[in-house]
Amino acid sequence: MQRLVQLALDFLGGGSSPDSGVPQPKRAIAPVQQAPDAPLLVAPAPPLGDLLTPAVFRHPAASREVLLGDAVVAYALQRARRRSIGFTVGPEGLSVRAPSWVTLACVDAALRDKAPWILRKLGEQQARRQQEERARIVWGDGAVLPYLGEPLTVVLDPTHGFAARGGALEEQGGATGRALRIALARSAAPAQVRDAVQAWLMRDARRCFTERLHHFAPLLDVRWTRLRLSSANTRWGSARADGSIRLNWRLMHYRPAIIDYVVAHELSHLRVMDHSPRFWDTVATVVPDYAALRRSLREQPAPPWD
């Protein structure tokens, strides 16, 4: 025991000096005396700025950057024939259009004036991109993608006898949901699997959309003439005065109620070709909860297919 105590004292400050072979006297370390009611002594915390990395938002075509609050924002600046400074926040970041006579200092000052709005929108876009990345599909045997709001598992089965072209939808039962059997070898390349699933999904989208168009058109007292499928990244549908309807096949990722909202939305344009209150009143006659469904569509990005 005495040996252990001696080692402890040597560690805390005793022992020989490194510069001399002469043994040094042992020095006892006195405990810190503190009044019973005194506050606990705590080392000061480092500044918050030393702990947090400033947020950085960078447009791929950025030509200038500015500090907005605690965030560095690199934005794309374009000179344009206009009277005022305009800016938009999109998936790529902040874009600014300004007259040629406005100085860069004035542009930065205008951005600082709108800093809370800009940072909020940039944060929303960043969160959406992160959500999209989490939903990205890893193509291969066992890939999972949303189908009508539920998970769909891809099963590569080259030996399966398909009654339909390219694939067969099967109920797996339990919590596993549905399976889509695709006539490909399990060693198929990711691009092959993606293209085969897309081809099946587009055929199923045409079937589903046609059925819902036939359902809603009589209710709205309109007549549609043609259905085309779209692959647009930012638009879910469109309608022309001649009765032609265009719908995005990626809508098949969403639950049926959201698909119904988009179908009713486009058919309602055959009666009212703008987004006036009369248009929304028309939509509400067949989809009363359209506002909540519209919000869900905006807040739930479809998985990327690139």
Short mmCIF file of C-alpha atoms in Angstrom, two decimals:
data_model
loop_
_atom_site.label_atom_id
_atom_site.label_comp_id
_atom_site.label_asym_id
_atom_site.label_seq_id
_atom_site.Cartn_x
_atom_site.Cartn_y
_atom_site.Cartn_z
CA MET A 1 0.00 0.00 0.00
CA GLN A 2 2.80 2.40 0.91
CA ARG A 3 4.37 1.72 -2.48
CA LEU A 4 1.09 2.63 -4.27
CA VAL A 5 0.80 5.88 -2.29
CA GLN A 6 4.38 6.78 -3.17
CA LEU A 7 3.72 6.17 -6.87
CA ALA A 8 0.64 8.38 -6.73
CA LEU A 9 2.58 11.21 -5.08
CA ASP A 10 5.34 10.89 -7.66
CA PHE A 11 2.75 11.14 -10.46
CA LEU A 12 1.08 14.22 -8.95
CA GLY A 13 4.27 16.23 -8.61
CA GLY A 14 7.00 14.47 -6.73
CA GLY A 15 9.94 12.46 -7.99
CA SER A 16 13.23 13.62 -9.45
CA SER A 17 13.71 16.68 -11.59
CA PRO A 18 14.35 15.84 -15.22
CA ASP A 19 17.33 18.21 -15.20
CA SER A 20 19.10 16.79 -12.15
CA GLY A 21 19.95 13.48 -10.60
CA VAL A 22 19.32 14.92 -7.12
CA PRO A 23 16.08 13.66 -5.56
CA GLN A 24 13.58 16.49 -4.99
CA PRO A 25 11.42 16.80 -1.87
CA LYS A 26 7.89 15.55 -2.20
CA ARG A 27 5.22 18.28 -2.42
CA ALA A 28 1.74 17.50 -1.20
CA ILE A 29 -1.12 18.87 -3.30
CA ALA A 30 -3.61 20.65 -1.09
CA PRO A 31 -7.28 20.33 -2.05
CA VAL A 32 -9.07 23.46 -3.23
CA GLN A 33 -10.99 24.99 -0.36
CA GLN A 34 -14.45 26.25 -1.33
CA ALA A 35 -17.23 27.60 0.82
CA PRO A 36 -20.21 25.24 1.12
CA ASP A 37 -22.59 27.75 -0.48
CA ALA A 38 -20.22 28.95 -3.18
CA PRO A 39 -21.11 28.17 -6.79
CA LEU A 40 -19.33 25.23 -8.39
CA LEU A 41 -16.20 26.32 -10.22
CA VAL A 42 -16.52 25.37 -13.88
CA ALA A 43 -14.06 26.09 -16.66
CA PRO A 44 -15.45 28.71 -19.08
CA ALA A 45 -16.99 27.23 -22.22
CA PRO A 46 -15.36 28.05 -25.55
CA PRO A 47 -17.18 30.59 -27.73
CA LEU A 48 -20.12 29.12 -29.64
CA GLY A 49 -18.58 30.26 -32.90
CA ASP A 50 -15.59 27.97 -32.22
CA LEU A 51 -17.89 24.95 -31.91
CA LEU A 52 -20.23 25.53 -34.84
CA THR A 53 -19.19 25.47 -38.46
CA PRO A 54 -20.88 28.30 -40.37
CA ALA A 55 -23.51 27.16 -42.85
CA VAL A 56 -22.49 27.45 -46.49
CA PHE A 57 -24.96 27.65 -49.37
CA ARG A 58 -23.26 27.64 -52.77
CA HIS A 59 -24.94 27.97 -56.16
CA PRO A 60 -23.07 25.89 -58.80
CA ALA A 61 -22.82 29.00 -60.99
CA ALA A 62 -21.90 31.32 -58.10
CA SER A 63 -19.85 34.37 -58.99
CA ARG A 64 -20.04 36.22 -55.68
CA GLU A 65 -20.61 35.46 -52.02
CA VAL A 66 -21.99 37.37 -49.07
CA LEU A 67 -22.28 36.76 -45.34
CA LEU A 68 -25.93 36.64 -44.27
CA GLY A 69 -26.17 36.27 -40.51
CA ASP A 70 -23.88 33.33 -39.68
CA ALA A 71 -24.13 31.76 -43.15
CA VAL A 72 -21.94 32.17 -46.20
CA VAL A 73 -24.12 32.42 -49.30
CA ALA A 74 -22.45 32.13 -52.71
CA TYR A 75 -24.95 33.30 -55.32
CA ALA A 76 -25.25 33.48 -59.08
CA LEU A 77 -25.42 37.10 -60.22
CA GLN A 78 -26.86 38.08 -63.59
CA ARG A 79 -27.12 41.60 -64.94
CA ALA A 80 -30.46 42.29 -66.58
CA ARG A 81 -32.53 45.10 -68.04
CA ARG A 82 -34.84 45.71 -65.09
CA ARG A 83 -35.57 48.46 -62.63
CA SER A 84 -34.93 46.64 -59.36
CA ILE A 85 -32.97 43.80 -57.82
CA GLY A 86 -34.71 40.46 -57.98
CA PHE A 87 -33.71 37.18 -56.40
CA THR A 88 -35.02 33.64 -56.32
CA VAL A 89 -34.13 30.57 -54.26
CA GLY A 90 -34.33 27.32 -56.18
CA PRO A 91 -32.96 23.78 -55.89
CA GLU A 92 -29.49 25.00 -56.92
CA GLY A 93 -29.37 27.93 -54.52
CA LEU A 94 -29.71 31.73 -54.65
CA SER A 95 -29.92 33.50 -58.01
CA VAL A 96 -29.85 37.31 -58.24
CA ARG A 97 -30.79 39.52 -61.20
CA ALA A 98 -29.82 43.16 -60.95
CA PRO A 99 -29.70 46.21 -63.25
CA SER A 100 -26.29 47.01 -64.69
CA TRP A 101 -26.15 50.37 -62.91
CA VAL A 102 -26.57 48.88 -59.40
CA THR A 103 -23.27 48.46 -57.53
CA LEU A 104 -22.23 45.16 -55.99
CA ALA A 105 -22.36 46.78 -52.56
CA CYS A 106 -26.01 47.68 -53.15
CA VAL A 107 -26.76 44.11 -54.27
CA ASP A 108 -25.22 42.71 -51.09
CA ALA A 109 -27.10 45.25 -48.97
CA ALA A 110 -30.40 44.22 -50.57
CA LEU A 111 -29.65 40.58 -49.80
CA ARG A 112 -28.85 41.40 -46.18
CA ASP A 113 -32.19 43.19 -45.88
CA LYS A 114 -33.94 39.97 -46.93
CA ALA A 115 -31.53 37.65 -45.08
CA PRO A 116 -34.15 35.89 -42.87
CA TRP A 117 -36.32 34.98 -45.87
CA ILE A 118 -33.34 33.92 -48.01
CA LEU A 119 -31.83 31.73 -45.28
CA ARG A 120 -35.19 30.12 -44.54
CA LYS A 121 -35.72 29.25 -48.20
CA LEU A 122 -32.16 27.99 -48.60
CA GLY A 123 -32.63 25.82 -45.51
CA GLU A 124 -35.87 24.41 -46.92
CA GLN A 125 -34.19 23.58 -50.23
CA GLN A 126 -31.27 21.93 -48.43
CA ALA A 127 -33.64 19.83 -46.31
CA ARG A 128 -35.53 18.80 -49.44
CA ARG A 129 -32.31 17.70 -51.18
CA GLN A 130 -31.33 15.67 -48.12
CA GLN A 131 -34.77 14.07 -48.09
CA GLU A 132 -34.42 13.21 -51.77
CA GLU A 133 -31.01 11.64 -51.18
CA ARG A 134 -32.41 9.50 -48.38
CA ALA A 135 -35.14 8.34 -50.76
CA ARG A 136 -32.70 7.53 -53.58
CA ILE A 137 -33.30 4.03 -54.92
CA VAL A 138 -30.41 1.55 -55.00
CA TRP A 139 -31.23 -0.40 -58.15
CA GLY A 140 -30.81 -4.14 -58.01
CA ASP A 141 -32.47 -7.26 -56.64
CA GLY A 142 -34.32 -6.19 -53.48
CA ALA A 143 -34.55 -2.49 -54.40
CA VAL A 144 -37.40 -0.72 -52.63
CA LEU A 145 -39.39 2.19 -54.06
CA PRO A 146 -42.71 3.84 -53.14
CA TYR A 147 -45.69 2.66 -55.17
CA LEU A 148 -49.12 4.22 -54.50
CA GLY A 149 -47.78 5.38 -51.16
CA GLU A 150 -46.56 1.94 -50.03
CA PRO A 151 -43.17 0.18 -50.33
CA LEU A 152 -42.64 -1.97 -53.40
CA THR A 153 -39.78 -4.49 -53.48
CA VAL A 154 -38.14 -5.35 -56.80
CA VAL A 155 -37.44 -9.05 -57.31
CA LEU A 156 -35.26 -10.08 -60.25
CA ASP A 157 -36.53 -13.41 -61.55
CA PRO A 158 -35.42 -14.47 -65.05
CA THR A 159 -37.26 -17.81 -64.77
CA HIS A 160 -40.68 -16.38 -63.94
CA GLY A 161 -43.39 -16.84 -66.58
CA PHE A 162 -44.94 -13.40 -66.93
CA ALA A 163 -48.46 -13.06 -68.21
CA ALA A 164 -47.88 -9.32 -68.70
CA ARG A 165 -44.97 -7.64 -70.45
CA GLY A 166 -41.83 -7.10 -68.43
CA GLY A 167 -43.05 -7.67 -64.90
CA ALA A 168 -45.70 -8.92 -62.51
CA LEU A 169 -47.06 -7.30 -59.37
CA GLU A 170 -47.54 -9.66 -56.44
CA GLU A 171 -48.89 -9.34 -52.92
CA GLN A 172 -46.32 -10.60 -50.42
CA GLY A 173 -48.59 -10.41 -47.41
CA GLY A 174 -47.80 -9.19 -43.90
CA ALA A 175 -45.72 -6.06 -43.43
CA THR A 176 -43.57 -6.65 -46.51
CA GLY A 177 -46.15 -5.14 -48.87
CA ARG A 178 -45.97 -5.80 -52.60
CA ALA A 179 -43.29 -7.23 -54.85
CA LEU A 180 -42.60 -6.44 -58.49
CA ARG A 181 -41.05 -9.39 -60.32
CA ILE A 182 -38.91 -8.29 -63.24
CA ALA A 183 -37.59 -10.64 -65.93
CA LEU A 184 -33.91 -9.88 -65.42
CA ALA A 185 -30.96 -11.86 -64.11
CA ARG A 186 -29.91 -11.07 -60.55
CA SER A 187 -26.58 -9.88 -61.95
CA ALA A 188 -28.26 -7.21 -64.12
CA ALA A 189 -26.67 -3.77 -64.10
CA PRO A 190 -28.40 -1.06 -62.03
CA ALA A 191 -29.35 0.88 -65.18
CA GLN A 192 -31.04 -2.21 -66.63
CA VAL A 193 -33.08 -2.71 -63.48
CA ARG A 194 -34.05 0.97 -63.34
CA ASP A 195 -35.16 1.04 -66.99
CA ALA A 196 -37.17 -2.17 -66.65
CA VAL A 197 -38.96 -0.90 -63.54
CA GLN A 198 -39.62 2.47 -65.19
CA ALA A 199 -41.11 0.79 -68.26
CA TRP A 200 -43.46 -1.25 -66.08
CA LEU A 201 -44.36 1.73 -63.93
CA MET A 202 -45.18 3.89 -66.96
CA ARG A 203 -47.52 1.22 -68.33
CA ASP A 204 -49.21 0.98 -64.96
CA ALA A 205 -49.43 4.77 -64.75
CA ARG A 206 -51.30 4.92 -68.06
CA ARG A 207 -53.76 2.32 -66.79
CA CYS A 208 -54.25 4.10 -63.44
CA PHE A 209 -54.53 7.63 -64.88
CA THR A 210 -56.99 6.57 -67.59
CA GLU A 211 -59.22 5.00 -64.96
CA ARG A 212 -59.19 8.15 -62.79
CA LEU A 213 -59.78 10.44 -65.78
CA HIS A 214 -62.85 8.40 -66.70
CA HIS A 215 -64.02 8.69 -63.08
CA PHE A 216 -63.65 12.46 -62.65
CA ALA A 217 -64.50 13.78 -66.12
CA PRO A 218 -68.28 13.12 -65.85
CA LEU A 219 -68.31 14.58 -62.32
CA LEU A 220 -66.78 17.80 -63.64
CA ASP A 221 -68.84 17.73 -66.84
CA VAL A 222 -65.76 17.88 -69.09
CA ARG A 223 -64.40 15.73 -71.90
CA TRP A 224 -60.75 14.82 -72.20
CA THR A 225 -59.41 13.64 -75.55
CA ARG A 226 -55.88 12.37 -75.03
CA LEU A 227 -53.50 11.30 -72.25
CA ARG A 228 -49.74 11.75 -72.46
CA LEU A 229 -47.19 10.76 -69.83
CA SER A 230 -44.63 13.28 -68.68
CA SER A 231 -41.18 12.92 -67.10
CA ALA A 232 -40.87 16.57 -66.05
CA ASN A 233 -38.89 17.24 -62.87
CA THR A 234 -40.92 20.21 -61.63
CA ARG A 235 -44.44 19.79 -63.05
CA TRP A 236 -47.01 17.13 -62.22
CA GLY A 237 -49.47 17.78 -65.02
CA SER A 238 -50.95 20.12 -67.59
CA ALA A 239 -54.12 20.51 -69.64
CA ARG A 240 -54.89 22.08 -73.02
CA ALA A 241 -58.11 23.57 -74.25
CA ASP A 242 -58.46 20.77 -76.83
CA GLY A 243 -58.89 18.24 -74.00
CA SER A 244 -55.34 16.91 -74.05
CA ILE A 245 -54.06 15.95 -70.58
CA ARG A 246 -50.44 15.41 -69.60
CA LEU A 247 -49.61 13.65 -66.29
CA ASN A 248 -46.26 12.79 -64.74
CA TRP A 249 -45.77 9.02 -64.37
CA ARG A 250 -43.83 9.64 -61.13
CA LEU A 251 -47.18 10.36 -59.50
CA MET A 252 -47.37 6.57 -59.09
CA HIS A 253 -45.06 6.98 -56.08
CA TYR A 254 -47.85 8.75 -54.19
CA ARG A 255 -50.98 7.50 -52.49
CA PRO A 256 -54.16 7.33 -54.60
CA ALA A 257 -55.72 10.39 -52.96
CA ILE A 258 -52.85 12.59 -54.19
CA ILE A 259 -53.12 11.13 -57.70
CA ASP A 260 -56.85 11.91 -57.65
CA TYR A 261 -56.11 15.51 -56.68
CA VAL A 262 -53.72 16.01 -59.64
CA VAL A 263 -56.13 14.34 -62.08
CA ALA A 264 -59.05 16.48 -60.86
CA HIS A 265 -56.80 19.57 -60.96
CA GLU A 266 -55.97 19.09 -64.64
CA LEU A 267 -59.54 18.21 -65.63
CA SER A 268 -60.78 21.33 -63.82
CA HIS A 269 -58.60 23.37 -66.17
CA LEU A 270 -60.85 22.23 -69.01
CA ARG A 271 -63.51 24.43 -67.37
CA VAL A 272 -61.30 27.21 -65.94
CA MET A 273 -57.88 27.67 -67.56
CA ASP A 274 -56.37 29.76 -64.76
CA HIS A 275 -55.89 29.43 -60.99
CA SER A 276 -58.57 31.91 -59.99
CA PRO A 277 -60.88 31.32 -57.00
CA ARG A 278 -63.43 29.92 -59.46
CA PHE A 279 -60.90 27.28 -60.51
CA TRP A 280 -60.24 26.15 -56.94
CA ASP A 281 -63.98 26.09 -56.26
CA THR A 282 -64.29 23.74 -59.23
CA VAL A 283 -61.59 21.43 -57.87
CA ALA A 284 -63.26 21.43 -54.45
CA THR A 285 -66.50 20.05 -55.91
CA VAL A 286 -64.81 16.69 -56.48
CA VAL A 287 -61.81 16.83 -54.09
CA PRO A 288 -62.87 18.84 -51.01
CA ASP A 289 -59.55 18.31 -49.20
CA TYR A 290 -57.44 19.41 -52.17
CA ALA A 291 -55.46 21.95 -50.09
CA ALA A 292 -54.07 19.29 -47.73
CA LEU A 293 -53.31 16.94 -50.63
CA ARG A 294 -51.58 19.73 -52.54
CA ARG A 295 -49.45 20.49 -49.49
CA SER A 296 -48.53 16.81 -49.09
CA LEU A 297 -47.43 16.66 -52.72
CA ARG A 298 -45.13 19.64 -52.19
CA GLU A 299 -43.65 18.32 -48.93
CA GLN A 300 -42.96 14.75 -50.13
CA PRO A 301 -40.43 14.75 -52.96
CA ALA A 302 -40.46 11.75 -55.28
CA PRO A 303 -37.25 9.66 -55.24
CA PRO A 304 -34.70 10.69 -57.89
CA TRP A 305 -34.33 8.33 -60.87
CA ASP A 306 -30.94 9.47 -62.19
#
